Amino acid sequence: MNKLIIGNWKANKSLTQAQAWLAVVSNSVDKLDLTKVTPILAPAFSLLGTVAPVITKLGWRLAVQDVSPFPAGSYTGAVSVVNLQDLPITYVLVGHSERRQYFKETPQEIAQKAELALEAGITPIVCVSEQTLTAQVSAFNSSLTERCIIAYEPLEAIGTGKNASLEIVKEFQSKVKSLFGSVPFLYGGSVDELNVGEYLLVTDGVLVGTASLKAEQFINLLQTAQGDQPAVT
Ligand code: PGA
């Protein structure tokens, strides 16, 4: 399986800023080898219409950062799987620690989101940490867990520049394996172009927040991930 490199823009970028980012990336395609890495972009919902055609043309994959735990219907403000149906979306992040912290999402809601996504043919990337792993496992039934991707995101590493050591990642990975079986396993938390290589030695990919916001930096990170020496910028 190709390494999955997911750029999560979170609630950043206007339409104009997104277009500028896409223009830089579109001019850098010759630097990337899509037989080695699968770049995935997770923009805000409002940017999907602009981002989707470009990402598809590049041969990258598209993700969303969240989805409603409810089906289509009278849920004002929510974005349901039906709203996403005709867009080329392969993955959805569920249970990101920022959703759990600021939006008070529960493990049960996160399990509902994962279930609806799977029914809609979208693969859930379930974000967990030391604090949420056990409760999240209990909220999932086993047929659900087998079809998810698990992303380990230690709280202290997110957006802080304090990336977790490889030892800690490996330790968490074996816990995940004992609970979820051999599902794809990602790491996220202050991943950048300097440390991405070491995480890819032991994981199936990485979630990248801050280092995905500047197009040039994300391209450098992707080049490192595919085993190349990026040009110094
Ligand atoms: P970060 O964010 O790369 O800025 O630490 C990672 C994440 O929240 O997935």
mmCIF file with all atom_site columns, C-alpha atoms in Angstrom, residues 67-180:
data_model
loop_
_atom_site.group_PDB
_atom_site.id
_atom_site.type_symbol
_atom_site.label_atom_id
_atom_site.label_alt_id
_atom_site.label_comp_id
_atom_site.label_asym_id
_atom_site.label_entity_id
_atom_site.label_seq_id
_atom_site.pdbx_PDB_ins_code
_atom_site.Cartn_x
_atom_site.Cartn_y
_atom_site.Cartn_z
_atom_site.occupancy
_atom_site.B_iso_or_equiv
_atom_site.pdbx_formal_charge
_atom_site.auth_seq_id
_atom_site.auth_comp_id
_atom_site.auth_asym_id
_atom_site.auth_atom_id
_atom_site.pdbx_PDB_model_num
ATOM 1   C CA . VAL A 1 67  ? -19.357 14.456 8.509  1.00 0.00 ? 67  VAL A CA 1
ATOM 2   C CA . SER A 1 68  ? -22.705 14.554 10.239 1.00 0.00 ? 68  SER A CA 1
ATOM 3   C CA . PRO A 1 69  ? -23.632 11.675 12.564 1.00 0.00 ? 69  PRO A CA 1
ATOM 4   C CA . PHE A 1 70  ? -27.161 11.974 11.100 1.00 0.00 ? 70  PHE A CA 1
ATOM 5   C CA . PRO A 1 71  ? -28.422 10.927 7.673  1.00 0.00 ? 71  PRO A CA 1
ATOM 6   C CA . ALA A 1 72  ? -29.884 13.406 5.158  1.00 0.00 ? 72  ALA A CA 1
ATOM 7   C CA . GLY A 1 73  ? -32.804 15.353 6.596  1.00 0.00 ? 73  GLY A CA 1
ATOM 8   C CA . SER A 1 74  ? -33.733 18.245 8.830  1.00 0.00 ? 74  SER A CA 1
ATOM 9   C CA . TYR A 1 75  ? -30.412 18.861 10.564 1.00 0.00 ? 75  TYR A CA 1
ATOM 10  C CA . THR A 1 76  ? -29.682 22.522 9.860  1.00 0.00 ? 76  THR A CA 1
ATOM 11  C CA . GLY A 1 77  ? -26.023 23.300 9.431  1.00 0.00 ? 77  GLY A CA 1
ATOM 12  C CA . ALA A 1 78  ? -24.910 19.690 9.199  1.00 0.00 ? 78  ALA A CA 1
ATOM 13  C CA . VAL A 1 79  ? -23.163 18.137 6.176  1.00 0.00 ? 79  VAL A CA 1
ATOM 14  C CA . SER A 1 80  ? -24.467 14.615 5.637  1.00 0.00 ? 80  SER A CA 1
ATOM 15  C CA . VAL A 1 81  ? -23.033 11.787 3.566  1.00 0.00 ? 81  VAL A CA 1
ATOM 16  C CA . VAL A 1 82  ? -25.758 12.507 0.992  1.00 0.00 ? 82  VAL A CA 1
ATOM 17  C CA . ASN A 1 83  ? -24.452 16.084 0.605  1.00 0.00 ? 83  ASN A CA 1
ATOM 18  C CA . LEU A 1 84  ? -21.078 14.551 -0.268 1.00 0.00 ? 84  LEU A CA 1
ATOM 19  C CA . GLN A 1 85  ? -22.420 11.843 -2.559 1.00 0.00 ? 85  GLN A CA 1
ATOM 20  C CA . ASP A 1 86  ? -21.469 13.239 -5.973 1.00 0.00 ? 86  ASP A CA 1
ATOM 21  C CA . LEU A 1 87  ? -18.075 14.537 -4.937 1.00 0.00 ? 87  LEU A CA 1
ATOM 22  C CA . PRO A 1 88  ? -14.932 12.397 -5.388 1.00 0.00 ? 88  PRO A CA 1
ATOM 23  C CA . ILE A 1 89  ? -14.354 11.905 -1.669 1.00 0.00 ? 89  ILE A CA 1
ATOM 24  C CA . THR A 1 90  ? -12.397 8.844  -0.574 1.00 0.00 ? 90  THR A CA 1
ATOM 25  C CA . TYR A 1 91  ? -11.811 9.514  3.135  1.00 0.00 ? 91  TYR A CA 1
ATOM 26  C CA . VAL A 1 92  ? -13.374 11.303 6.080  1.00 0.00 ? 92  VAL A CA 1
ATOM 27  C CA . LEU A 1 93  ? -11.626 12.250 9.308  1.00 0.00 ? 93  LEU A CA 1
ATOM 28  C CA . VAL A 1 94  ? -13.742 11.371 12.310 1.00 0.00 ? 94  VAL A CA 1
ATOM 29  C CA . GLY A 1 95  ? -13.058 12.072 15.949 1.00 0.00 ? 95  GLY A CA 1
ATOM 30  C CA . HIS A 1 96  ? -10.225 14.537 15.475 1.00 0.00 ? 96  HIS A CA 1
ATOM 31  C CA . SER A 1 97  ? -9.210  15.739 18.938 1.00 0.00 ? 97  SER A CA 1
ATOM 32  C CA . GLU A 1 98  ? -10.267 19.279 18.004 1.00 0.00 ? 98  GLU A CA 1
ATOM 33  C CA . ARG A 1 99  ? -13.791 17.966 17.254 1.00 0.00 ? 99  ARG A CA 1
ATOM 34  C CA . ARG A 1 100 ? -13.805 16.096 20.551 1.00 0.00 ? 100 ARG A CA 1
ATOM 35  C CA . GLN A 1 101 ? -12.511 19.106 22.496 1.00 0.00 ? 101 GLN A CA 1
ATOM 36  C CA . TYR A 1 102 ? -14.315 22.095 20.968 1.00 0.00 ? 102 TYR A CA 1
ATOM 37  C CA . PHE A 1 103 ? -17.489 20.414 19.676 1.00 0.00 ? 103 PHE A CA 1
ATOM 38  C CA . LYS A 1 104 ? -17.840 17.911 22.521 1.00 0.00 ? 104 LYS A CA 1
ATOM 39  C CA . GLU A 1 105 ? -18.172 14.946 20.198 1.00 0.00 ? 105 GLU A CA 1
ATOM 40  C CA . THR A 1 106 ? -18.662 11.619 21.931 1.00 0.00 ? 106 THR A CA 1
ATOM 41  C CA . PRO A 1 107 ? -17.267 8.208  20.951 1.00 0.00 ? 107 PRO A CA 1
ATOM 42  C CA . GLN A 1 108 ? -20.850 7.129  20.104 1.00 0.00 ? 108 GLN A CA 1
ATOM 43  C CA . GLU A 1 109 ? -21.351 10.044 17.685 1.00 0.00 ? 109 GLU A CA 1
ATOM 44  C CA . ILE A 1 110 ? -17.989 9.300  16.126 1.00 0.00 ? 110 ILE A CA 1
ATOM 45  C CA . ALA A 1 111 ? -18.987 5.652  15.652 1.00 0.00 ? 111 ALA A CA 1
ATOM 46  C CA . GLN A 1 112 ? -22.241 6.804  13.960 1.00 0.00 ? 112 GLN A CA 1
ATOM 47  C CA . LYS A 1 113 ? -20.254 9.020  11.612 1.00 0.00 ? 113 LYS A CA 1
ATOM 48  C CA . ALA A 1 114 ? -17.932 6.142  10.733 1.00 0.00 ? 114 ALA A CA 1
ATOM 49  C CA . GLU A 1 115 ? -20.888 3.846  10.101 1.00 0.00 ? 115 GLU A CA 1
ATOM 50  C CA . LEU A 1 116 ? -22.682 6.304  7.792  1.00 0.00 ? 116 LEU A CA 1
ATOM 51  C CA . ALA A 1 117 ? -19.453 7.023  5.927  1.00 0.00 ? 117 ALA A CA 1
ATOM 52  C CA . LEU A 1 118 ? -18.777 3.334  5.332  1.00 0.00 ? 118 LEU A CA 1
ATOM 53  C CA . GLU A 1 119 ? -22.327 2.820  4.044  1.00 0.00 ? 119 GLU A CA 1
ATOM 54  C CA . ALA A 1 120 ? -21.684 5.692  1.628  1.00 0.00 ? 120 ALA A CA 1
ATOM 55  C CA . GLY A 1 121 ? -18.414 4.149  0.425  1.00 0.00 ? 121 GLY A CA 1
ATOM 56  C CA . ILE A 1 122 ? -16.172 6.653  2.223  1.00 0.00 ? 122 ILE A CA 1
ATOM 57  C CA . THR A 1 123 ? -13.359 5.267  4.399  1.00 0.00 ? 123 THR A CA 1
ATOM 58  C CA . PRO A 1 124 ? -13.287 6.740  7.935  1.00 0.00 ? 124 PRO A CA 1
ATOM 59  C CA . ILE A 1 125 ? -9.953  7.771  9.372  1.00 0.00 ? 125 ILE A CA 1
ATOM 60  C CA . VAL A 1 126 ? -10.617 7.530  13.097 1.00 0.00 ? 126 VAL A CA 1
ATOM 61  C CA . CYS A 1 127 ? -8.399  9.811  15.176 1.00 0.00 ? 127 CYS A CA 1
ATOM 62  C CA . VAL A 1 128 ? -7.549  8.569  18.659 1.00 0.00 ? 128 VAL A CA 1
ATOM 63  C CA . SER A 1 129 ? -5.167  9.373  21.474 1.00 0.00 ? 129 SER A CA 1
ATOM 64  C CA . GLU A 1 130 ? -4.179  7.750  24.774 1.00 0.00 ? 130 GLU A CA 1
ATOM 65  C CA . GLN A 1 131 ? -7.197  9.466  26.343 1.00 0.00 ? 131 GLN A CA 1
ATOM 66  C CA . THR A 1 132 ? -9.807  8.275  23.828 1.00 0.00 ? 132 THR A CA 1
ATOM 67  C CA . LEU A 1 133 ? -8.662  4.899  22.493 1.00 0.00 ? 133 LEU A CA 1
ATOM 68  C CA . THR A 1 134 ? -10.451 2.628  24.950 1.00 0.00 ? 134 THR A CA 1
ATOM 69  C CA . ALA A 1 135 ? -13.769 4.512  24.861 1.00 0.00 ? 135 ALA A CA 1
ATOM 70  C CA . GLN A 1 136 ? -13.656 4.643  21.078 1.00 0.00 ? 136 GLN A CA 1
ATOM 71  C CA . VAL A 1 137 ? -13.057 0.917  20.779 1.00 0.00 ? 137 VAL A CA 1
ATOM 72  C CA . SER A 1 138 ? -16.032 0.205  23.080 1.00 0.00 ? 138 SER A CA 1
ATOM 73  C CA . ALA A 1 139 ? -18.301 2.411  20.935 1.00 0.00 ? 139 ALA A CA 1
ATOM 74  C CA . PHE A 1 140 ? -17.404 0.515  17.750 1.00 0.00 ? 140 PHE A CA 1
ATOM 75  C CA . ASN A 1 141 ? -18.683 -2.882 16.757 1.00 0.00 ? 141 ASN A CA 1
ATOM 76  C CA . SER A 1 142 ? -16.046 -5.166 15.304 1.00 0.00 ? 142 SER A CA 1
ATOM 77  C CA . SER A 1 143 ? -17.344 -5.104 11.716 1.00 0.00 ? 143 SER A CA 1
ATOM 78  C CA . LEU A 1 144 ? -16.894 -1.333 11.860 1.00 0.00 ? 144 LEU A CA 1
ATOM 79  C CA . THR A 1 145 ? -13.352 -1.351 13.220 1.00 0.00 ? 145 THR A CA 1
ATOM 80  C CA . GLU A 1 146 ? -12.074 -3.723 10.559 1.00 0.00 ? 146 GLU A CA 1
ATOM 81  C CA . ARG A 1 147 ? -12.899 -1.256 7.801  1.00 0.00 ? 147 ARG A CA 1
ATOM 82  C CA . CYS A 1 148 ? -11.472 1.910  9.340  1.00 0.00 ? 148 CYS A CA 1
ATOM 83  C CA . ILE A 1 149 ? -8.059  3.525  9.236  1.00 0.00 ? 149 ILE A CA 1
ATOM 84  C CA . ILE A 1 150 ? -6.735  4.502  12.661 1.00 0.00 ? 150 ILE A CA 1
ATOM 85  C CA . ALA A 1 151 ? -4.763  7.708  13.192 1.00 0.00 ? 151 ALA A CA 1
ATOM 86  C CA . TYR A 1 152 ? -2.801  8.145  16.405 1.00 0.00 ? 152 TYR A CA 1
ATOM 87  C CA . GLU A 1 153 ? -2.744  11.802 17.343 1.00 0.00 ? 153 GLU A CA 1
ATOM 88  C CA . PRO A 1 154 ? -1.238  12.480 20.780 1.00 0.00 ? 154 PRO A CA 1
ATOM 89  C CA . LEU A 1 155 ? -2.792  15.681 22.139 1.00 0.00 ? 155 LEU A CA 1
ATOM 90  C CA . GLU A 1 156 ? 0.508   17.217 23.216 1.00 0.00 ? 156 GLU A CA 1
ATOM 91  C CA . ALA A 1 157 ? 1.918   16.837 19.678 1.00 0.00 ? 157 ALA A CA 1
ATOM 92  C CA . ILE A 1 158 ? -0.849  18.575 17.723 1.00 0.00 ? 158 ILE A CA 1
ATOM 93  C CA . GLY A 1 159 ? 0.160   22.006 16.480 1.00 0.00 ? 159 GLY A CA 1
ATOM 94  C CA . THR A 1 160 ? 2.931   22.313 19.085 1.00 0.00 ? 160 THR A CA 1
ATOM 95  C CA . GLY A 1 161 ? 6.106   21.344 17.215 1.00 0.00 ? 161 GLY A CA 1
ATOM 96  C CA . LYS A 1 162 ? 6.549   18.593 19.831 1.00 0.00 ? 162 LYS A CA 1
ATOM 97  C CA . ASN A 1 163 ? 6.222   15.495 17.657 1.00 0.00 ? 163 ASN A CA 1
ATOM 98  C CA . ALA A 1 164 ? 6.025   12.147 19.447 1.00 0.00 ? 164 ALA A CA 1
ATOM 99  C CA . SER A 1 165 ? 9.032   9.848  19.545 1.00 0.00 ? 165 SER A CA 1
ATOM 100 C CA . LEU A 1 166 ? 9.050   6.789  17.321 1.00 0.00 ? 166 LEU A CA 1
ATOM 101 C CA . GLU A 1 167 ? 9.077   4.597  20.426 1.00 0.00 ? 167 GLU A CA 1
ATOM 102 C CA . ILE A 1 168 ? 5.810   6.095  21.647 1.00 0.00 ? 168 ILE A CA 1
ATOM 103 C CA . VAL A 1 169 ? 4.238   5.721  18.225 1.00 0.00 ? 169 VAL A CA 1
ATOM 104 C CA . LYS A 1 170 ? 5.295   2.071  18.013 1.00 0.00 ? 170 LYS A CA 1
ATOM 105 C CA . GLU A 1 171 ? 3.955   1.382  21.493 1.00 0.00 ? 171 GLU A CA 1
ATOM 106 C CA . PHE A 1 172 ? 0.567   2.896  20.610 1.00 0.00 ? 172 PHE A CA 1
ATOM 107 C CA . GLN A 1 173 ? 0.559   1.040  17.315 1.00 0.00 ? 173 GLN A CA 1
ATOM 108 C CA . SER A 1 174 ? 0.841   -2.327 19.038 1.00 0.00 ? 174 SER A CA 1
ATOM 109 C CA . LYS A 1 175 ? -2.034  -1.358 21.368 1.00 0.00 ? 175 LYS A CA 1
ATOM 110 C CA . VAL A 1 176 ? -4.151  -0.452 18.326 1.00 0.00 ? 176 VAL A CA 1
ATOM 111 C CA . LYS A 1 177 ? -3.223  -3.734 16.668 1.00 0.00 ? 177 LYS A CA 1
ATOM 112 C CA . SER A 1 178 ? -4.325  -5.743 19.676 1.00 0.00 ? 178 SER A CA 1
ATOM 113 C CA . LEU A 1 179 ? -7.657  -3.895 19.801 1.00 0.00 ? 179 LEU A CA 1
ATOM 114 C CA . PHE A 1 180 ? -8.499  -3.272 16.135 1.00 0.00 ? 180 PHE A CA 1
#
